[in-house]
Coordinates of C-alpha atoms in Angstrom, one line a residue:
X1 CA 83.4 19.8 -32.2
X2 CA 86.5 20.0 -29.9
X3 CA 86.7 18.9 -26.3
X4 CA 86.1 22.3 -24.7
X5 CA 83.1 23.0 -26.8
X6 CA 81.5 19.6 -26.0
X7 CA 82.2 20.0 -22.3
X8 CA 80.6 23.4 -22.2
X9 CA 77.5 22.1 -24.1
X10 CA 77.0 19.2 -21.7
X11 CA 77.5 21.5 -18.7
X12 CA 74.9 24.0 -20.0
X13 CA 72.5 21.1 -20.8
X14 CA 72.8 19.7 -17.3
X15 CA 72.1 23.1 -15.8
X16 CA 68.8 23.7 -17.6
X17 CA 66.4 21.7 -15.4
X18 CA 68.2 22.7 -12.2
X19 CA 67.9 26.4 -13.1
X20 CA 64.1 25.9 -13.8
X21 CA 63.6 24.3 -10.4
X22 CA 65.6 27.0 -8.8
X23 CA 63.2 29.5 -10.2
X24 CA 59.9 27.6 -9.4
X25 CA 60.6 25.5 -6.3
X26 CA 59.0 28.1 -3.9
X27 CA 55.8 28.0 -5.9
X28 CA 55.8 24.2 -6.1
X29 CA 56.3 23.9 -2.4
X30 CA 53.5 26.5 -1.8
X31 CA 51.2 24.6 -4.2
X32 CA 51.9 21.3 -2.4
X33 CA 51.2 22.9 1.0
X34 CA 47.9 24.4 -0.4
X35 CA 46.9 21.0 -1.9
X36 CA 47.7 19.2 1.3
X37 CA 45.6 21.7 3.3
X38 CA 42.7 21.4 0.8
X39 CA 42.8 17.6 1.1
X40 CA 42.8 17.9 4.9
X41 CA 40.0 20.4 4.8
X42 CA 38.0 18.3 2.3
X43 CA 38.4 15.2 4.5
X44 CA 37.2 17.1 7.5
X45 CA 34.2 18.4 5.6
X46 CA 33.3 14.9 4.4
X47 CA 33.6 13.6 8.0
X48 CA 31.5 16.5 9.3
X49 CA 28.9 15.9 6.6
X50 CA 28.8 12.2 7.3
X51 CA 28.5 12.8 11.0
X52 CA 25.9 15.5 10.7
X53 CA 22.5 14.5 12.1
X54 CA 19.1 15.6 10.6
X55 CA 18.1 16.5 14.2
X56 CA 20.6 16.9 17.1
X57 CA 18.3 15.2 19.6
X58 CA 17.5 12.2 17.5
X59 CA 20.1 9.4 16.8
X60 CA 21.1 8.8 13.2
X61 CA 21.4 5.4 11.5
X62 CA 25.0 4.3 10.9
X63 CA 26.7 4.4 7.5
X64 CA 25.9 7.9 6.3
X65 CA 27.7 8.9 3.1
X66 CA 28.4 12.6 2.5
X67 CA 26.8 12.5 -0.9
X68 CA 24.5 9.5 -1.1
X69 CA 23.4 9.6 2.5
X70 CA 22.1 6.2 3.6
X71 CA 20.9 5.3 0.1
X72 CA 23.8 2.9 -0.5
X73 CA 22.8 0.9 2.6
X74 CA 19.3 0.1 1.3
X75 CA 19.8 -0.3 -2.4
X76 CA 19.0 -3.7 -3.8
X77 CA 17.9 -5.3 -0.5
X78 CA 14.4 -6.5 0.6
X79 CA 12.2 -3.7 1.9
X80 CA 12.0 -5.3 5.4
X81 CA 15.8 -5.1 5.7
X82 CA 15.9 -1.6 4.5
X83 CA 13.3 -0.5 7.0
X84 CA 15.2 -2.3 9.7
X85 CA 18.5 -0.5 8.8
X86 CA 16.9 2.9 8.5
X87 CA 14.4 3.0 11.3
X88 CA 15.5 0.5 14.0
X89 CA 19.3 0.0 14.1
X90 CA 19.8 3.3 16.0
X91 CA 16.3 4.3 17.2
X92 CA 16.3 5.6 20.7
X93 CA 14.0 4.6 23.6
X94 CA 11.3 6.7 22.0
X95 CA 11.3 4.9 18.7
X96 CA 12.7 7.8 16.7
X97 CA 15.6 7.7 14.3
X98 CA 17.0 9.9 11.5
X99 CA 18.8 9.3 8.2
X100 CA 19.6 11.0 4.9
X101 CA 18.6 10.1 1.4
X102 CA 21.0 12.2 -0.6
X103 CA 20.8 15.6 1.0
X104 CA 17.2 15.2 2.2
X105 CA 16.8 14.8 5.9
X106 CA 14.3 12.1 7.2
X107 CA 12.9 11.5 10.7
X108 CA 11.4 8.1 11.3
X109 CA 8.9 7.5 14.1
X110 CA 7.7 4.2 15.5
X111 CA 5.4 5.4 18.2
X112 CA 1.8 5.5 17.1
X113 CA 1.3 8.8 19.0
X114 CA 4.1 10.4 16.9
X115 CA 2.6 9.0 13.7
X116 CA -0.9 10.2 14.5
X117 CA 0.3 13.7 15.5
X118 CA 2.2 14.1 12.2
X119 CA -0.4 12.6 9.9
X120 CA -3.2 14.7 11.3
X121 CA -1.5 18.0 11.1
X122 CA 0.4 17.6 7.8
X123 CA -1.0 16.5 4.4
X124 CA 1.8 17.6 2.2
X125 CA 3.6 14.6 0.7
X126 CA 6.2 14.6 -2.1
X127 CA 8.3 11.9 -3.6
X128 CA 12.0 12.1 -4.8
X129 CA 12.1 13.5 -8.3
X130 CA 13.0 10.2 -9.9
X131 CA 10.2 8.3 -8.2
X132 CA 7.7 11.1 -9.0
X133 CA 8.8 11.0 -12.6
X134 CA 8.1 7.2 -12.8
X135 CA 4.7 7.5 -11.1
X136 CA 3.8 10.3 -13.5
X137 CA 4.7 8.2 -16.5
X138 CA 2.3 5.5 -15.3
X139 CA -0.6 7.4 -13.6
X140 CA -0.3 10.9 -15.1
X141 CA 0.6 14.2 -13.6
X142 CA -2.8 14.6 -11.9
X143 CA -2.7 11.3 -10.0
X144 CA -4.3 11.8 -6.6
X145 CA -1.1 10.7 -4.9
X146 CA 0.9 13.4 -6.6
X147 CA -1.5 16.4 -6.3
X148 CA -0.7 19.1 -3.7
X149 CA -2.3 22.1 -2.1
X150 CA -5.7 23.3 -3.3
X151 CA -5.8 21.0 -6.3
X152 CA -5.4 18.0 -4.0
X153 CA -8.1 19.3 -1.6
X154 CA -10.4 19.9 -4.6
X155 CA -10.0 16.4 -6.0
X156 CA -10.2 14.6 -2.6
X157 CA -13.5 16.4 -1.9
X158 CA -14.8 15.3 -5.2
X159 CA -13.8 11.6 -4.5
X160 CA -15.4 11.6 -1.1
X161 CA -18.7 13.0 -2.4
X162 CA -18.7 10.4 -5.2
X163 CA -18.3 7.6 -2.7
X164 CA -20.9 8.9 -0.2
X165 CA -24.3 8.4 -1.9
X166 CA -26.3 5.6 -0.2
X167 CA -27.5 4.3 -3.5
X168 CA -24.0 3.9 -4.8
X169 CA -22.9 2.0 -1.6
X170 CA -26.0 -0.2 -1.8
X171 CA -25.4 -1.0 -5.5
X172 CA -21.7 -1.7 -4.8
X173 CA -22.6 -4.4 -2.3
X174 CA -24.8 -6.0 -4.8
X175 CA -22.1 -5.8 -7.4
X176 CA -19.5 -7.4 -5.1
X177 CA -21.8 -10.3 -4.3
X178 CA -22.7 -10.7 -8.0
X179 CA -19.0 -10.9 -9.1
X180 CA -18.0 -13.1 -6.2
X181 CA -20.8 -15.5 -7.1
X182 CA -19.7 -15.6 -10.7
X183 CA -16.2 -16.6 -9.6
X184 CA -17.6 -19.3 -7.3
X185 CA -19.6 -20.8 -10.2
X186 CA -16.6 -20.7 -12.6
X187 CA -14.3 -22.3 -10.0
X188 CA -16.8 -25.1 -9.3
X189 CA -17.0 -25.8 -13.1
X190 CA -13.2 -25.8 -13.5
X191 CA -12.8 -28.1 -10.4
X192 CA -15.4 -30.5 -11.7
X193 CA -13.7 -30.6 -15.1
X194 CA -10.3 -31.2 -13.4
X195 CA -11.6 -34.2 -11.5
X196 CA -11.5 -36.3 -14.7
X197 CA -8.0 -34.9 -15.7
X198 CA -5.1 -36.9 -14.4
X199 CA -2.9 -33.8 -14.9
X200 CA -4.8 -31.9 -12.3
X201 CA -5.3 -34.6 -9.7
X202 CA -2.8 -36.5 -7.7
X203 CA -4.3 -39.9 -6.9
X204 CA -3.1 -42.2 -4.1
X205 CA -3.3 -46.0 -4.0
X206 CA -5.8 -46.0 -1.1
X207 CA -8.2 -43.2 -1.8
X208 CA -8.4 -40.3 -4.2
X209 CA -8.4 -36.8 -2.7
X210 CA -11.3 -34.4 -3.5
X211 CA -10.8 -32.6 -6.9
X212 CA -9.0 -29.4 -6.6
X213 CA -7.2 -26.7 -8.6
X214 CA -3.8 -25.3 -7.9
X215 CA -3.8 -21.5 -8.6
X216 CA -2.0 -18.5 -7.4
X217 CA -4.5 -16.9 -5.0
X218 CA -3.3 -13.4 -5.8
X219 CA -4.3 -13.9 -9.5
X220 CA -7.6 -15.3 -8.4
X221 CA -8.4 -12.3 -6.2
X222 CA -7.3 -9.9 -9.0
X223 CA -9.9 -11.3 -11.3
X224 CA -12.6 -10.7 -8.8
X225 CA -11.5 -7.1 -7.9
X226 CA -11.0 -6.0 -11.4
X227 CA -14.6 -7.2 -12.4
X228 CA -15.9 -5.4 -9.3
X229 CA -14.2 -2.2 -10.4
X230 CA -15.8 -2.6 -13.9
X231 CA -19.2 -2.7 -12.3
X232 CA -18.8 -0.1 -9.6
X233 CA -16.8 2.5 -11.6
X234 CA -18.1 1.9 -15.2
X235 CA -21.4 0.0 -14.6
X236 CA -20.4 -2.8 -17.0
X237 CA -20.2 -6.4 -15.8
X238 CA -18.7 -7.6 -19.1
X239 CA -16.1 -4.8 -19.4
X240 CA -13.3 -7.0 -18.1
X241 CA -15.1 -10.4 -17.8
X242 CA -12.2 -12.0 -15.9
X243 CA -14.3 -14.2 -13.6
X244 CA -16.1 -16.0 -16.3
X245 CA -12.9 -16.7 -18.3
X246 CA -10.7 -17.3 -15.3
X247 CA -8.0 -15.1 -16.8
X248 CA -7.2 -11.5 -17.1
X249 CA -8.6 -9.6 -20.0
X250 CA -6.5 -7.3 -22.2
X251 CA -7.5 -4.3 -20.1
X252 CA -6.8 -6.1 -16.9
X253 CA -3.5 -7.4 -18.2
X254 CA -2.5 -3.9 -19.1
X255 CA -3.1 -2.9 -15.4
X256 CA -1.0 -5.8 -14.4
X257 CA 1.8 -5.0 -16.8
X258 CA 2.0 -1.4 -15.8
X259 CA 2.3 -2.3 -12.1
X260 CA 5.1 -4.8 -12.9
X261 CA 6.8 -2.2 -15.2
X262 CA 6.7 0.4 -12.5
X263 CA 8.5 -2.0 -10.1
X264 CA 11.1 -2.8 -12.7
X265 CA 11.8 0.9 -13.3
X266 CA 12.0 1.8 -9.7
X267 CA 14.6 -1.0 -9.2
X268 CA 16.9 0.6 -11.7
X269 CA 16.0 4.3 -11.5
X270 CA 19.1 5.7 -13.2
X271 CA 18.8 3.6 -16.3
X272 CA 18.2 6.1 -19.2
X273 CA 15.9 3.6 -20.9
X274 CA 13.7 3.7 -17.8
X275 CA 13.8 7.5 -17.5
X276 CA 12.8 8.2 -21.1
X277 CA 10.6 5.5 -22.4
X278 CA 9.5 7.5 -25.4
X279 CA 13.1 8.2 -26.4
X280 CA 14.1 4.6 -26.1
X281 CA 10.8 3.3 -27.3
X282 CA 12.4 0.6 -29.4
X283 CA 13.2 -1.6 -26.5
X284 CA 10.7 -4.5 -25.9
X285 CA 9.9 -3.3 -22.3
X286 CA 9.3 0.3 -23.3
X287 CA 7.3 -0.7 -26.4
X288 CA 4.9 -2.8 -24.3
X289 CA 4.7 0.0 -21.6
X290 CA 3.7 2.6 -24.2
X291 CA 1.1 0.2 -25.7
X292 CA -0.4 -0.7 -22.4
X293 CA -0.6 2.9 -21.3
X294 CA -2.1 4.1 -24.6
X295 CA -4.7 1.3 -24.3
X296 CA -5.8 2.4 -20.8
X297 CA -5.7 6.1 -21.7
X298 CA -7.9 5.6 -24.8
X299 CA -10.3 3.4 -22.8
X300 CA -10.7 6.0 -20.0
X301 CA -11.2 8.8 -22.6
X302 CA -13.9 6.7 -24.3
X303 CA -15.7 6.2 -21.0
X304 CA -15.6 9.9 -20.2
X305 CA -16.9 10.9 -23.6
X306 CA -19.8 8.4 -23.4
X307 CA -20.9 10.0 -20.2
X308 CA -20.4 13.5 -21.6
X309 CA -22.7 12.6 -24.5
X310 CA -25.5 11.4 -22.2
X311 CA -28.6 13.6 -21.9
X312 CA -28.1 16.2 -19.1
X313 CA -31.2 15.2 -17.3
X314 CA -30.0 11.6 -17.1
X315 CA -26.6 12.6 -15.7
X316 CA -28.1 14.9 -13.1
X317 CA -31.0 12.8 -11.9
X318 CA -31.6 12.9 -8.2
X319 CA -29.8 10.4 -5.9
X320 CA -33.1 8.8 -5.0
X321 CA -33.2 7.2 -8.4
X322 CA -36.6 8.7 -9.5
X323 CA -35.2 9.1 -13.0
X324 CA -33.1 6.7 -15.1
X325 CA -35.4 3.8 -14.1
X326 CA -34.2 3.9 -10.5
X327 CA -30.7 2.7 -11.7
X328 CA -27.9 3.9 -9.4
X329 CA -25.0 5.9 -10.9
X330 CA -21.5 4.5 -11.3
X331 CA -18.5 6.1 -9.7
X332 CA -17.2 7.8 -12.9
X333 CA -20.6 9.5 -13.4
X334 CA -20.7 10.7 -9.8
X335 CA -17.1 11.9 -10.0
X336 CA -17.9 14.0 -13.1
X337 CA -21.0 15.4 -11.5
X338 CA -19.0 16.3 -8.4
X339 CA -16.6 18.3 -10.6
X340 CA -19.4 20.1 -12.4
X341 CA -21.3 20.9 -9.1
X342 CA -18.1 22.2 -7.5
X343 CA -17.3 24.5 -10.4
X344 CA -20.9 25.8 -10.8
X345 CA -21.3 26.4 -7.1
X346 CA -18.0 28.3 -6.7
X347 CA -18.5 30.3 -9.9
X348 CA -21.9 31.5 -8.8
X349 CA -20.6 32.6 -5.4
X350 CA -17.1 33.9 -6.2
X351 CA -15.7 34.1 -9.6
X352 CA -12.2 35.0 -8.4
X353 CA -11.9 31.9 -6.1
X354 CA -12.9 29.5 -8.9
X355 CA -10.9 31.0 -11.7
X356 CA -8.1 28.6 -11.1
X357 CA -10.5 25.7 -11.3
X358 CA -11.8 26.8 -14.7
X359 CA -8.3 26.7 -16.0
X360 CA -7.8 23.0 -15.0
X361 CA -7.9 20.3 -17.7
X362 CA -10.9 18.5 -16.2
X363 CA -10.9 15.6 -18.6
X364 CA -7.3 14.9 -18.0
X365 CA -7.7 15.2 -14.2
X366 CA -10.7 12.9 -14.2
X367 CA -8.8 10.4 -16.4
X368 CA -5.7 10.4 -14.1
X369 CA -7.6 10.3 -10.9
X370 CA -9.8 7.4 -12.1
X371 CA -6.7 5.6 -13.3
X372 CA -5.0 6.0 -9.9
X373 CA -8.2 4.8 -8.1
X374 CA -8.3 1.8 -10.4
X375 CA -4.8 0.8 -9.5
X376 CA -5.4 1.5 -5.8
X377 CA -8.5 -0.7 -5.8
X378 CA -6.8 -3.3 -8.0
X379 CA -3.8 -3.8 -5.8
X380 CA -4.6 -3.1 -2.2
X381 CA -7.7 -5.3 -1.9
X382 CA -6.0 -8.1 -3.8
X383 CA -3.0 -8.0 -1.6
X384 CA -5.0 -7.9 1.6
X385 CA -7.3 -10.8 0.7
X386 CA -4.3 -12.9 -0.5
X387 CA -2.6 -12.6 2.8
X388 CA -5.9 -13.1 4.7
X389 CA -6.4 -16.5 3.0
X390 CA -2.8 -17.4 3.6
X391 CA -3.2 -16.7 7.3
X392 CA -6.5 -18.5 7.6
X393 CA -5.0 -21.6 6.0
X394 CA -2.3 -21.6 8.7
X395 CA -4.8 -21.3 11.5
X396 CA -7.6 -23.8 11.4
X397 CA -9.4 -22.5 14.6
X398 CA -9.7 -19.1 12.9
X399 CA -11.1 -20.7 9.8
X400 CA -13.7 -22.6 11.9
X401 CA -14.7 -19.3 13.6
X402 CA -15.1 -17.7 10.2
X403 CA -17.3 -20.5 8.9
X404 CA -19.4 -20.5 12.0
X405 CA -20.1 -16.8 11.7
X406 CA -20.8 -16.9 7.9
X407 CA -23.3 -19.7 8.3
X408 CA -25.1 -18.0 11.2
X409 CA -25.3 -14.7 9.3
X410 CA -26.4 -16.4 6.1
X411 CA -29.1 -18.3 8.0
X412 CA -30.3 -15.0 9.5
X413 CA -30.4 -13.5 6.1
X414 CA -32.5 -16.3 4.7
X415 CA -35.0 -16.0 7.6
X416 CA -35.2 -12.2 6.9
X417 CA -35.8 -12.9 3.2
X418 CA -38.6 -15.3 4.2
X419 CA -40.1 -12.6 6.4
X420 CA -39.7 -10.0 3.6
X421 CA -37.3 -8.1 5.7
X422 CA -34.3 -6.1 4.2
X423 CA -31.1 -6.8 6.0
X424 CA -28.8 -5.9 3.1
X425 CA -27.4 -2.9 4.9
X426 CA -26.5 -4.9 8.0
X427 CA -24.9 -8.0 6.5
X428 CA -21.3 -6.7 6.5
X429 CA -21.8 -5.2 9.9
X430 CA -22.8 -8.5 11.3
X431 CA -19.7 -10.3 9.9
X432 CA -17.7 -9.0 12.9
X433 CA -15.2 -11.8 13.2
X434 CA -14.3 -11.6 9.5
X435 CA -13.7 -7.9 9.9
X436 CA -11.4 -8.7 12.8
X437 CA -9.5 -11.3 10.6
X438 CA -9.1 -8.8 7.8
X439 CA -8.0 -6.1 10.2
X440 CA -5.3 -8.4 11.7
X441 CA -4.1 -9.3 8.2
X442 CA -3.8 -5.6 7.4
X443 CA -1.8 -5.1 10.6
X444 CA 0.7 -7.8 9.7
X445 CA 0.8 -7.2 5.9
X446 CA -0.1 -3.6 5.1
X447 CA -0.1 -3.2 1.3
X448 CA 1.5 0.3 1.5
X449 CA 4.4 -0.4 3.9
X450 CA 5.4 3.3 4.4
X451 CA 4.0 6.8 4.1
X452 CA 5.6 10.2 4.7
X453 CA 4.9 13.8 5.2
X454 CA 6.9 17.0 4.3
X455 CA 6.7 19.5 7.2
X456 CA 5.5 22.9 6.1
X457 CA 6.2 24.3 9.5
X458 CA 7.9 23.3 12.8
X459 CA 6.1 20.5 14.5
X460 CA 6.5 19.4 18.2
X461 CA 6.2 15.7 18.9
X462 CA 3.9 14.6 21.7
X463 CA 5.4 13.7 25.1
X464 CA 6.4 10.1 25.6
X465 CA 4.3 7.9 27.8
X466 CA 3.8 4.2 28.4
X467 CA 6.3 1.6 27.4
X468 CA 8.5 4.0 25.4
X469 CA 9.1 6.2 28.5
X470 CA 12.4 4.6 29.5
X471 CA 14.6 7.7 29.6
X472 CA 13.9 11.3 30.4
X473 CA 13.4 13.3 27.2
X474 CA 13.2 17.0 26.5
X475 CA 10.6 18.4 24.1
X476 CA 11.5 17.7 20.5
X477 CA 10.5 20.0 17.7
X478 CA 11.0 18.9 14.2
X479 CA 12.1 21.7 11.9
X480 CA 10.2 22.9 8.8
X481 CA 11.5 21.3 5.6
X482 CA 12.3 17.8 6.9
X483 CA 10.4 14.7 5.9
X484 CA 8.8 12.5 8.5
X485 CA 8.7 8.8 7.6
X486 CA 6.0 6.6 9.1
X487 CA 7.2 3.0 8.5
X488 CA 3.7 1.4 8.7
X489 CA 5.2 -2.2 8.3
X490 CA 7.6 -1.7 11.3
X491 CA 5.2 0.3 13.4
X492 CA 2.4 -2.3 13.2
X493 CA 4.9 -5.0 14.1
X494 CA 6.4 -3.2 17.1
X495 CA 5.8 -4.7 20.5
X496 CA 5.2 -1.3 22.1
X497 CA 2.2 -0.7 19.8
X498 CA 0.9 -4.3 19.6
X499 CA 1.9 -7.0 22.2
X500 CA 2.9 -10.3 20.7
X501 CA 3.2 -8.5 17.3
X502 CA 4.2 -11.4 15.1
X503 CA 1.3 -13.6 16.1
X504 CA -1.9 -13.7 14.1
X505 CA -4.6 -12.9 16.7
X506 CA -7.9 -11.7 15.3
X507 CA -9.1 -11.6 18.9
X508 CA -7.2 -8.4 19.3
X509 CA -10.1 -6.7 17.6
X510 CA -13.2 -8.9 18.4
X511 CA -14.5 -10.9 21.3
X512 CA -17.2 -13.5 21.7
X513 CA -20.4 -12.4 23.5
X514 CA -22.5 -15.0 25.3
X515 CA -19.7 -17.3 26.1
X516 CA -18.1 -20.1 24.1
X517 CA -21.3 -22.1 23.8
X518 CA -22.4 -22.0 20.2
X519 CA -25.9 -22.9 21.2
X520 CA -26.3 -19.8 23.3
X521 CA -28.8 -17.4 21.7
X522 CA -26.5 -14.4 22.2
X523 CA -23.3 -16.2 21.2
X524 CA -21.7 -14.0 18.6
X525 CA -18.7 -11.9 17.9
X526 CA -18.6 -8.2 18.8
X527 CA -16.1 -5.4 18.4
X528 CA -13.5 -5.2 21.1
X529 CA -12.4 -1.8 22.5
X530 CA -9.8 -1.1 25.2
X531 CA -12.2 1.0 27.2
X532 CA -14.6 -1.9 27.5
X533 CA -12.1 -4.3 28.9
X534 CA -11.9 -5.1 32.6
X535 CA -8.3 -5.2 33.9
X536 CA -7.0 -8.6 34.9
X537 CA -6.2 -8.7 38.6
X538 CA -3.8 -11.0 40.3
X539 CA -6.6 -12.8 42.1
X540 CA -8.5 -13.5 38.9
X541 CA -5.3 -14.6 37.1
X542 CA -4.4 -17.0 39.8
X543 CA -7.9 -18.5 39.8
X544 CA -8.0 -19.0 36.1
X545 CA -4.4 -18.9 34.9
X546 CA -5.1 -21.2 32.0
X547 CA -7.6 -18.8 30.4
X548 CA -5.3 -15.8 30.9
X549 CA -2.2 -17.4 29.5
X550 CA -3.5 -16.8 26.0
X551 CA -4.8 -13.4 26.8
X552 CA -4.1 -10.6 24.4
X553 CA -4.9 -6.9 25.0
X554 CA -7.3 -5.2 22.7
X555 CA -5.8 -3.9 19.5
X556 CA -5.0 -0.2 19.4
X557 CA -7.1 1.1 16.4
X558 CA -5.1 4.3 16.4
X559 CA -1.9 2.3 15.8
X560 CA -3.5 0.5 12.8
X561 CA -2.3 2.7 9.9
X562 CA -2.9 0.5 6.9
X563 CA -5.3 3.1 5.5
X564 CA -3.1 5.9 6.8
X565 CA -4.6 8.7 8.9
X566 CA -5.5 12.3 8.7
X567 CA -6.3 14.2 5.6
X568 CA -4.3 11.9 3.4
X569 CA -6.1 8.7 4.6
X570 CA -7.6 6.4 2.1
X571 CA -10.9 7.9 0.9
X572 CA -12.2 4.5 -0.1
X573 CA -11.4 2.6 3.2
X574 CA -15.0 1.9 4.0
X575 CA -15.7 0.6 0.5
X576 CA -12.5 -1.5 0.6
X577 CA -13.4 -3.1 3.9
X578 CA -16.9 -3.9 2.7
X579 CA -15.5 -5.4 -0.5
X580 CA -12.9 -7.5 1.4
X581 CA -15.5 -8.9 3.9
X582 CA -18.0 -9.9 1.2
X583 CA -15.4 -11.5 -1.1
X584 CA -13.9 -13.4 1.8
X585 CA -17.3 -14.6 3.0
X586 CA -18.3 -15.7 -0.5
X587 CA -15.1 -17.7 -1.1
X588 CA -14.6 -19.2 2.3
X589 CA -18.2 -20.5 2.5
X590 CA -17.7 -22.5 -0.8
X591 CA -14.1 -23.4 -1.0
X592 CA -11.2 -24.6 1.2
X593 CA -7.9 -23.0 0.6
X594 CA -4.8 -25.0 1.5
X595 CA -1.2 -24.2 1.3
X596 CA 0.8 -26.4 -1.0
X597 CA 3.0 -28.3 1.4
X598 CA 6.4 -29.3 0.1
X599 CA 7.5 -26.2 -1.8
X600 CA 10.5 -24.2 -0.7
X601 CA 8.4 -21.5 0.9
X602 CA 6.3 -23.6 3.1
X603 CA 9.1 -25.8 4.3
X604 CA 10.2 -22.9 6.5
X605 CA 6.8 -21.6 7.4
X606 CA 6.7 -21.9 11.2
X607 CA 4.8 -20.0 13.8
X608 CA 8.1 -18.2 14.7
X609 CA 8.6 -17.0 11.1
X610 CA 5.2 -16.0 9.8
X611 CA 6.6 -14.5 6.6
X612 CA 8.4 -17.6 5.4
X613 CA 5.4 -19.1 3.7
X614 CA 4.6 -16.0 1.6
X615 CA 7.9 -14.1 1.3
X616 CA 6.7 -10.5 1.0
X617 CA 8.6 -8.4 -1.6
X618 CA 8.5 -4.9 -2.9
X619 CA 6.4 -4.3 -5.9
X620 CA 6.5 -0.6 -6.9
X621 CA 5.1 1.4 -4.1
X622 CA 3.4 -1.5 -2.4
X623 CA 4.5 -5.0 -1.2
X624 CA 3.0 -8.3 -2.2
X625 CA 3.6 -12.0 -1.7
X626 CA 6.1 -13.7 -3.9
X627 CA 4.9 -15.9 -6.8
X628 CA 1.3 -14.9 -6.2
X629 CA 1.0 -17.4 -3.3
X630 CA 0.0 -20.7 -5.0
X631 CA -2.7 -22.6 -3.1
X632 CA -4.8 -25.7 -3.5
X633 CA -8.5 -24.9 -3.9
X634 CA -11.2 -27.5 -3.4
X635 CA -15.0 -27.4 -2.9
X636 CA -15.9 -27.4 0.7
X637 CA -18.2 -30.1 2.0
X638 CA -21.5 -28.5 3.0

């Protein structure tokens, strides 16, 4: 190749890229401009989406993400902090705040008037799809908490009728006392045995303390509640038999495992092993989950089949107990009869209105509803009484008042027995102070710390009055489709709903009639209502300032939402309160519960931080004390 040829070759090679750019540079510049414009527009869209409020008149919590919403701010933190961030960091003077979970708009309300207004007009409630999937895996698709529309109304009506018969309520009280007494006897035997064991007693050089057991109170209450459920729902006192053995049976342990498993899955909702337990059934957690769920499902199916095989005249005996040897029916029998009566009555009146009921899988519905009721009774009463005993152990005057009332009521009961009088129906009503203590524990530590409603139509919030009325506000109407969150935990600890909210004050709910003299014939506790209170005037406060320094206004019963309100309120609230009062009276009268001083939790437990000694934590859809709240249990000196 000569010099001219080589020069022409290199010249032509060097001209190839430049000629290509000469042909395409206008298109490249246009593409760059379009890309820059798209990026600018996309940034503006993200900014607009992040700044968009669920409601223009309600402030939004800071930190909204265009895709995740506020979910990133609350993931992996304690539920108290998540409620604080979502409902109180930007709430206006009226206690209202908004936020996003994904693309779903939420409105949070802290005023009890707003909460009552929403809960009484709306009963539709739905969970995010992932949470609903996990709840379905545990409780079934016909769980009472997941049902909607007419199926939910049908099931709620059946539950209410099953809990209504007088014979059932009377037998339930007897069952509660029987199970509690069984636990009392077992604990006394274990404490007596532990008195000779050096591993269970810490002796001092001067004198030995009374024998005691150190047990997690939550586990102790679980054994009592699960045995009560065995008696009231299935009419079998040996079905679980936890109180005699002082340990959870296999069935009760299955309940415990499923609750723990639900909490674990909700803490990592996107893990495919949690989403599809059958597909990934080889993992230890999923294998245990499937075994426990199969055990409970087969147990409930067996219970239902046994009642279906009973003679028809026995199952449909009258509520007065003239048949079946005057033996009251258990809850499962009453629930099955309620379904049969509903279908028969509707089918005879209107076949078209009951056609959808005939198509329902009644056995599966009864099984899922019973399972959800078992879990509700298993968890909520246990959590409530655990916190109640913790609070009583921190407040000796409250414990003294409880003991004084228990002894007085028991003495009256013995006198009635001697006179052949029947005061069984009144004994829980006469334990007024204990009810006030439990009600105050529910205010501070509601087991279900939130609830929500999905608006099916536009709802106008009530006008603002009282302590919230700090700024002028226009009428606010919430649009159809948004979800209203009622943060029960935050609402019941807000000073505008309950003065001095972080103090344990049972006297919000009760007052002493007949003065403070215990010898007075009429000295007893009575319910306290705001309309019965005389306002404190300046003259009276100056004459008796010491007595009014500790004054607390009556508790607002409409602001106590531990059992929710409206159509979705707890159908077994009356039974739960009766159960809690009788268990508390039976345990307190026989045992002394003391916090274990010296552990890390109690070192920080001061009056200013009431939660330090129990450390509430999220456990599935409820909250519970950490580590089961270990306490020292000793026999009380009579």
